[in-house]
Amino acid sequence: MKLTDKFKLIEIGNIEKKPRMLVSKHNIRFNKPLSEQMDYTEHVKIYLNQEEQLLAIVPCVKNTIGATKFYKKENRKCKNPTWSNQRFIHLIEKINGWDLQKNSYGLYPGKLDEGGIYFDFSKAKVIPKT
């Protein structure tokens, strides 16, 4: 048998190449390309604009008021940011009218003029649970 042009290459592994945030009922996860876009910053400040349904994430240093852990370079198991604060997840679910029991939501970032990124919840992509 020969490997002909009828065979198509299948890439197994990290297929997601675009920076993305995923909101599910269990946590908020950021993929590796997003960590890279944020220059692997270890701490960020989080801003929520409920009125316009926007979330902003701005890099900062550890001792900054409001600093939250982001990229975990010392964690061998999972370096990419994951937030599991259920109060925050439920707040996001409520302001957007989402049902996280049935769906997860993927969001792609925009760039802030001041540095950092933002997510527009109105542009979230629904990811149905199977």
mmCIF file with all atom_site columns, C-alpha atoms in Angstrom:
data_model
loop_
_atom_site.group_PDB
_atom_site.id
_atom_site.type_symbol
_atom_site.label_atom_id
_atom_site.label_alt_id
_atom_site.label_comp_id
_atom_site.label_asym_id
_atom_site.label_entity_id
_atom_site.label_seq_id
_atom_site.pdbx_PDB_ins_code
_atom_site.Cartn_x
_atom_site.Cartn_y
_atom_site.Cartn_z
_atom_site.occupancy
_atom_site.B_iso_or_equiv
_atom_site.pdbx_formal_charge
_atom_site.auth_seq_id
_atom_site.auth_comp_id
_atom_site.auth_asym_id
_atom_site.auth_atom_id
_atom_site.pdbx_PDB_model_num
ATOM 1   C CA . MET A 1 1   ? 0.000   0.000  0.000  1.00 0.00 ? 1   MET A CA 1
ATOM 2   C CA . LYS A 1 2   ? 1.154   3.507  -0.787 1.00 0.00 ? 2   LYS A CA 1
ATOM 3   C CA . LEU A 1 3   ? 0.444   6.750  0.992  1.00 0.00 ? 3   LEU A CA 1
ATOM 4   C CA . THR A 1 4   ? -1.539  8.495  -1.755 1.00 0.00 ? 4   THR A CA 1
ATOM 5   C CA . ASP A 1 5   ? -3.075  11.935 -1.996 1.00 0.00 ? 5   ASP A CA 1
ATOM 6   C CA . LYS A 1 6   ? -6.378  10.416 -0.839 1.00 0.00 ? 6   LYS A CA 1
ATOM 7   C CA . PHE A 1 7   ? -4.918  10.363 2.669  1.00 0.00 ? 7   PHE A CA 1
ATOM 8   C CA . LYS A 1 8   ? -5.383  13.567 4.631  1.00 0.00 ? 8   LYS A CA 1
ATOM 9   C CA . LEU A 1 9   ? -3.050  14.576 7.450  1.00 0.00 ? 9   LEU A CA 1
ATOM 10  C CA . ILE A 1 10  ? -4.721  14.535 10.864 1.00 0.00 ? 10  ILE A CA 1
ATOM 11  C CA . GLU A 1 11  ? -3.018  16.680 13.504 1.00 0.00 ? 11  GLU A CA 1
ATOM 12  C CA . ILE A 1 12  ? -3.591  15.325 16.978 1.00 0.00 ? 12  ILE A CA 1
ATOM 13  C CA . GLY A 1 13  ? -2.794  17.635 19.842 1.00 0.00 ? 13  GLY A CA 1
ATOM 14  C CA . ASN A 1 14  ? -3.400  21.327 20.348 1.00 0.00 ? 14  ASN A CA 1
ATOM 15  C CA . ILE A 1 15  ? -5.450  22.084 17.249 1.00 0.00 ? 15  ILE A CA 1
ATOM 16  C CA . GLU A 1 16  ? -6.759  25.414 18.550 1.00 0.00 ? 16  GLU A CA 1
ATOM 17  C CA . LYS A 1 17  ? -4.350  28.018 17.190 1.00 0.00 ? 17  LYS A CA 1
ATOM 18  C CA . LYS A 1 18  ? -6.359  31.171 17.919 1.00 0.00 ? 18  LYS A CA 1
ATOM 19  C CA . PRO A 1 19  ? -6.340  32.723 21.391 1.00 0.00 ? 19  PRO A CA 1
ATOM 20  C CA . ARG A 1 20  ? -9.570  31.762 23.158 1.00 0.00 ? 20  ARG A CA 1
ATOM 21  C CA . MET A 1 21  ? -11.364 31.848 26.495 1.00 0.00 ? 21  MET A CA 1
ATOM 22  C CA . LEU A 1 22  ? -13.838 29.062 27.272 1.00 0.00 ? 22  LEU A CA 1
ATOM 23  C CA . VAL A 1 23  ? -16.589 29.550 29.860 1.00 0.00 ? 23  VAL A CA 1
ATOM 24  C CA . SER A 1 24  ? -18.196 26.364 31.208 1.00 0.00 ? 24  SER A CA 1
ATOM 25  C CA . LYS A 1 25  ? -20.215 25.519 34.303 1.00 0.00 ? 25  LYS A CA 1
ATOM 26  C CA . HIS A 1 26  ? -17.035 24.354 36.052 1.00 0.00 ? 26  HIS A CA 1
ATOM 27  C CA . ASN A 1 27  ? -14.469 27.004 35.140 1.00 0.00 ? 27  ASN A CA 1
ATOM 28  C CA . ILE A 1 28  ? -13.122 29.654 32.802 1.00 0.00 ? 28  ILE A CA 1
ATOM 29  C CA . ARG A 1 29  ? -10.145 28.405 30.785 1.00 0.00 ? 29  ARG A CA 1
ATOM 30  C CA . PHE A 1 30  ? -7.662  30.196 28.584 1.00 0.00 ? 30  PHE A CA 1
ATOM 31  C CA . ASN A 1 31  ? -5.741  28.311 25.900 1.00 0.00 ? 31  ASN A CA 1
ATOM 32  C CA . LYS A 1 32  ? -2.007  28.388 25.256 1.00 0.00 ? 32  LYS A CA 1
ATOM 33  C CA . PRO A 1 33  ? -2.192  30.879 22.343 1.00 0.00 ? 33  PRO A CA 1
ATOM 34  C CA . LEU A 1 34  ? -3.989  33.319 24.652 1.00 0.00 ? 34  LEU A CA 1
ATOM 35  C CA . SER A 1 35  ? -1.321  32.873 27.348 1.00 0.00 ? 35  SER A CA 1
ATOM 36  C CA . GLU A 1 36  ? 1.266   33.566 24.667 1.00 0.00 ? 36  GLU A CA 1
ATOM 37  C CA . GLN A 1 37  ? -0.614  36.683 23.492 1.00 0.00 ? 37  GLN A CA 1
ATOM 38  C CA . MET A 1 38  ? -0.543  37.917 27.102 1.00 0.00 ? 38  MET A CA 1
ATOM 39  C CA . ASP A 1 39  ? 3.262   37.324 27.203 1.00 0.00 ? 39  ASP A CA 1
ATOM 40  C CA . TYR A 1 40  ? 2.777   34.609 29.834 1.00 0.00 ? 40  TYR A CA 1
ATOM 41  C CA . THR A 1 41  ? 1.978   37.228 32.466 1.00 0.00 ? 41  THR A CA 1
ATOM 42  C CA . GLU A 1 42  ? 1.584   35.658 35.895 1.00 0.00 ? 42  GLU A CA 1
ATOM 43  C CA . HIS A 1 43  ? -0.879  38.209 37.319 1.00 0.00 ? 43  HIS A CA 1
ATOM 44  C CA . VAL A 1 44  ? -3.731  40.244 35.870 1.00 0.00 ? 44  VAL A CA 1
ATOM 45  C CA . LYS A 1 45  ? -6.460  42.628 36.936 1.00 0.00 ? 45  LYS A CA 1
ATOM 46  C CA . ILE A 1 46  ? -10.000 41.746 35.865 1.00 0.00 ? 46  ILE A CA 1
ATOM 47  C CA . TYR A 1 47  ? -12.562 44.380 34.897 1.00 0.00 ? 47  TYR A CA 1
ATOM 48  C CA . LEU A 1 48  ? -16.213 43.622 34.158 1.00 0.00 ? 48  LEU A CA 1
ATOM 49  C CA . ASN A 1 49  ? -18.534 45.993 32.299 1.00 0.00 ? 49  ASN A CA 1
ATOM 50  C CA . GLN A 1 50  ? -21.963 44.477 32.961 1.00 0.00 ? 50  GLN A CA 1
ATOM 51  C CA . GLU A 1 51  ? -23.824 47.152 31.014 1.00 0.00 ? 51  GLU A CA 1
ATOM 52  C CA . GLU A 1 52  ? -21.963 46.508 27.746 1.00 0.00 ? 52  GLU A CA 1
ATOM 53  C CA . GLN A 1 53  ? -21.246 42.825 28.511 1.00 0.00 ? 53  GLN A CA 1
ATOM 54  C CA . LEU A 1 54  ? -17.463 43.130 28.323 1.00 0.00 ? 54  LEU A CA 1
ATOM 55  C CA . LEU A 1 55  ? -14.638 41.531 30.305 1.00 0.00 ? 55  LEU A CA 1
ATOM 56  C CA . ALA A 1 56  ? -11.161 43.098 30.286 1.00 0.00 ? 56  ALA A CA 1
ATOM 57  C CA . ILE A 1 57  ? -7.937  41.480 31.483 1.00 0.00 ? 57  ILE A CA 1
ATOM 58  C CA . VAL A 1 58  ? -4.903  43.683 32.069 1.00 0.00 ? 58  VAL A CA 1
ATOM 59  C CA . PRO A 1 59  ? -1.406  42.408 32.994 1.00 0.00 ? 59  PRO A CA 1
ATOM 60  C CA . CYS A 1 60  ? -0.001  43.607 36.309 1.00 0.00 ? 60  CYS A CA 1
ATOM 61  C CA . VAL A 1 61  ? 2.567   42.701 38.951 1.00 0.00 ? 61  VAL A CA 1
ATOM 62  C CA . LYS A 1 62  ? 1.826   40.473 41.937 1.00 0.00 ? 62  LYS A CA 1
ATOM 63  C CA . ASN A 1 63  ? 1.575   43.248 44.539 1.00 0.00 ? 63  ASN A CA 1
ATOM 64  C CA . THR A 1 64  ? -0.921  45.363 42.560 1.00 0.00 ? 64  THR A CA 1
ATOM 65  C CA . ILE A 1 65  ? -4.289  45.906 44.251 1.00 0.00 ? 65  ILE A CA 1
ATOM 66  C CA . GLY A 1 66  ? -6.765  43.530 42.621 1.00 0.00 ? 66  GLY A CA 1
ATOM 67  C CA . ALA A 1 67  ? -4.067  41.258 41.148 1.00 0.00 ? 67  ALA A CA 1
ATOM 68  C CA . THR A 1 68  ? -5.268  37.754 40.286 1.00 0.00 ? 68  THR A CA 1
ATOM 69  C CA . LYS A 1 69  ? -3.098  34.761 39.405 1.00 0.00 ? 69  LYS A CA 1
ATOM 70  C CA . PHE A 1 70  ? -3.023  34.062 35.670 1.00 0.00 ? 70  PHE A CA 1
ATOM 71  C CA . TYR A 1 71  ? -0.271  32.041 33.943 1.00 0.00 ? 71  TYR A CA 1
ATOM 72  C CA . LYS A 1 72  ? 1.273   29.396 36.208 1.00 0.00 ? 72  LYS A CA 1
ATOM 73  C CA . LYS A 1 73  ? 4.805   28.824 34.924 1.00 0.00 ? 73  LYS A CA 1
ATOM 74  C CA . GLU A 1 74  ? 5.788   26.712 37.950 1.00 0.00 ? 74  GLU A CA 1
ATOM 75  C CA . ASN A 1 75  ? 2.849   24.304 37.607 1.00 0.00 ? 75  ASN A CA 1
ATOM 76  C CA . ARG A 1 76  ? 4.019   21.228 35.704 1.00 0.00 ? 76  ARG A CA 1
ATOM 77  C CA . LYS A 1 77  ? 0.524   19.805 35.256 1.00 0.00 ? 77  LYS A CA 1
ATOM 78  C CA . CYS A 1 78  ? -1.381  22.805 33.868 1.00 0.00 ? 78  CYS A CA 1
ATOM 79  C CA . LYS A 1 79  ? 0.311   26.125 33.160 1.00 0.00 ? 79  LYS A CA 1
ATOM 80  C CA . ASN A 1 80  ? -2.539  27.780 31.300 1.00 0.00 ? 80  ASN A CA 1
ATOM 81  C CA . PRO A 1 81  ? -4.902  29.995 33.270 1.00 0.00 ? 81  PRO A CA 1
ATOM 82  C CA . THR A 1 82  ? -8.031  28.454 34.745 1.00 0.00 ? 82  THR A CA 1
ATOM 83  C CA . TRP A 1 83  ? -10.441 30.230 37.072 1.00 0.00 ? 83  TRP A CA 1
ATOM 84  C CA . SER A 1 84  ? -12.903 28.141 39.072 1.00 0.00 ? 84  SER A CA 1
ATOM 85  C CA . ASN A 1 85  ? -14.595 30.866 41.137 1.00 0.00 ? 85  ASN A CA 1
ATOM 86  C CA . GLN A 1 86  ? -18.242 29.781 41.002 1.00 0.00 ? 86  GLN A CA 1
ATOM 87  C CA . ARG A 1 87  ? -19.582 33.178 42.092 1.00 0.00 ? 87  ARG A CA 1
ATOM 88  C CA . PHE A 1 88  ? -17.804 34.826 39.154 1.00 0.00 ? 88  PHE A CA 1
ATOM 89  C CA . ILE A 1 89  ? -18.935 32.107 36.722 1.00 0.00 ? 89  ILE A CA 1
ATOM 90  C CA . HIS A 1 90  ? -22.567 32.467 37.880 1.00 0.00 ? 90  HIS A CA 1
ATOM 91  C CA . LEU A 1 91  ? -22.336 36.259 37.533 1.00 0.00 ? 91  LEU A CA 1
ATOM 92  C CA . ILE A 1 92  ? -21.138 35.901 33.930 1.00 0.00 ? 92  ILE A CA 1
ATOM 93  C CA . GLU A 1 93  ? -23.905 33.366 33.267 1.00 0.00 ? 93  GLU A CA 1
ATOM 94  C CA . LYS A 1 94  ? -26.534 35.718 34.745 1.00 0.00 ? 94  LYS A CA 1
ATOM 95  C CA . ILE A 1 95  ? -25.533 38.947 32.947 1.00 0.00 ? 95  ILE A CA 1
ATOM 96  C CA . ASN A 1 96  ? -25.427 37.133 29.609 1.00 0.00 ? 96  ASN A CA 1
ATOM 97  C CA . GLY A 1 97  ? -28.565 35.024 30.047 1.00 0.00 ? 97  GLY A CA 1
ATOM 98  C CA . TRP A 1 98  ? -26.576 31.843 29.403 1.00 0.00 ? 98  TRP A CA 1
ATOM 99  C CA . ASP A 1 99  ? -27.401 28.292 30.488 1.00 0.00 ? 99  ASP A CA 1
ATOM 100 C CA . LEU A 1 100 ? -24.064 26.748 31.434 1.00 0.00 ? 100 LEU A CA 1
ATOM 101 C CA . GLN A 1 101 ? -25.794 23.454 32.283 1.00 0.00 ? 101 GLN A CA 1
ATOM 102 C CA . LYS A 1 102 ? -26.527 22.997 28.569 1.00 0.00 ? 102 LYS A CA 1
ATOM 103 C CA . ASN A 1 103 ? -23.726 24.906 26.817 1.00 0.00 ? 103 ASN A CA 1
ATOM 104 C CA . SER A 1 104 ? -20.214 26.245 27.115 1.00 0.00 ? 104 SER A CA 1
ATOM 105 C CA . TYR A 1 105 ? -19.160 29.462 25.401 1.00 0.00 ? 105 TYR A CA 1
ATOM 106 C CA . GLY A 1 106 ? -15.995 30.301 23.471 1.00 0.00 ? 106 GLY A CA 1
ATOM 107 C CA . LEU A 1 107 ? -14.787 33.887 23.175 1.00 0.00 ? 107 LEU A CA 1
ATOM 108 C CA . TYR A 1 108 ? -11.989 35.401 21.128 1.00 0.00 ? 108 TYR A CA 1
ATOM 109 C CA . PRO A 1 109 ? -10.143 38.443 22.491 1.00 0.00 ? 109 PRO A CA 1
ATOM 110 C CA . GLY A 1 110 ? -9.758  41.966 21.213 1.00 0.00 ? 110 GLY A CA 1
ATOM 111 C CA . LYS A 1 111 ? -6.851  44.232 22.190 1.00 0.00 ? 111 LYS A CA 1
ATOM 112 C CA . LEU A 1 112 ? -7.196  47.068 24.667 1.00 0.00 ? 112 LEU A CA 1
ATOM 113 C CA . ASP A 1 113 ? -5.525  50.381 23.815 1.00 0.00 ? 113 ASP A CA 1
ATOM 114 C CA . GLU A 1 114 ? -4.015  50.488 27.321 1.00 0.00 ? 114 GLU A CA 1
ATOM 115 C CA . GLY A 1 115 ? -2.541  46.986 27.011 1.00 0.00 ? 115 GLY A CA 1
ATOM 116 C CA . GLY A 1 116 ? -4.276  43.755 27.799 1.00 0.00 ? 116 GLY A CA 1
ATOM 117 C CA . ILE A 1 117 ? -7.280  42.160 26.157 1.00 0.00 ? 117 ILE A CA 1
ATOM 118 C CA . TYR A 1 118 ? -11.058 42.226 26.306 1.00 0.00 ? 118 TYR A CA 1
ATOM 119 C CA . PHE A 1 119 ? -13.874 39.817 25.514 1.00 0.00 ? 119 PHE A CA 1
ATOM 120 C CA . ASP A 1 120 ? -17.256 40.839 24.121 1.00 0.00 ? 120 ASP A CA 1
ATOM 121 C CA . PHE A 1 121 ? -19.809 38.406 25.543 1.00 0.00 ? 121 PHE A CA 1
ATOM 122 C CA . SER A 1 122 ? -22.294 39.316 22.789 1.00 0.00 ? 122 SER A CA 1
ATOM 123 C CA . LYS A 1 123 ? -19.916 37.637 20.310 1.00 0.00 ? 123 LYS A CA 1
ATOM 124 C CA . ALA A 1 124 ? -19.586 34.365 22.258 1.00 0.00 ? 124 ALA A CA 1
ATOM 125 C CA . LYS A 1 125 ? -19.753 31.143 20.234 1.00 0.00 ? 125 LYS A CA 1
ATOM 126 C CA . VAL A 1 126 ? -22.101 28.538 21.710 1.00 0.00 ? 126 VAL A CA 1
ATOM 127 C CA . ILE A 1 127 ? -20.504 25.120 22.244 1.00 0.00 ? 127 ILE A CA 1
ATOM 128 C CA . PRO A 1 128 ? -23.312 22.624 22.935 1.00 0.00 ? 128 PRO A CA 1
ATOM 129 C CA . LYS A 1 129 ? -22.620 19.822 25.402 1.00 0.00 ? 129 LYS A CA 1
ATOM 130 C CA . THR A 1 130 ? -22.848 16.427 23.822 1.00 0.00 ? 130 THR A CA 1
#
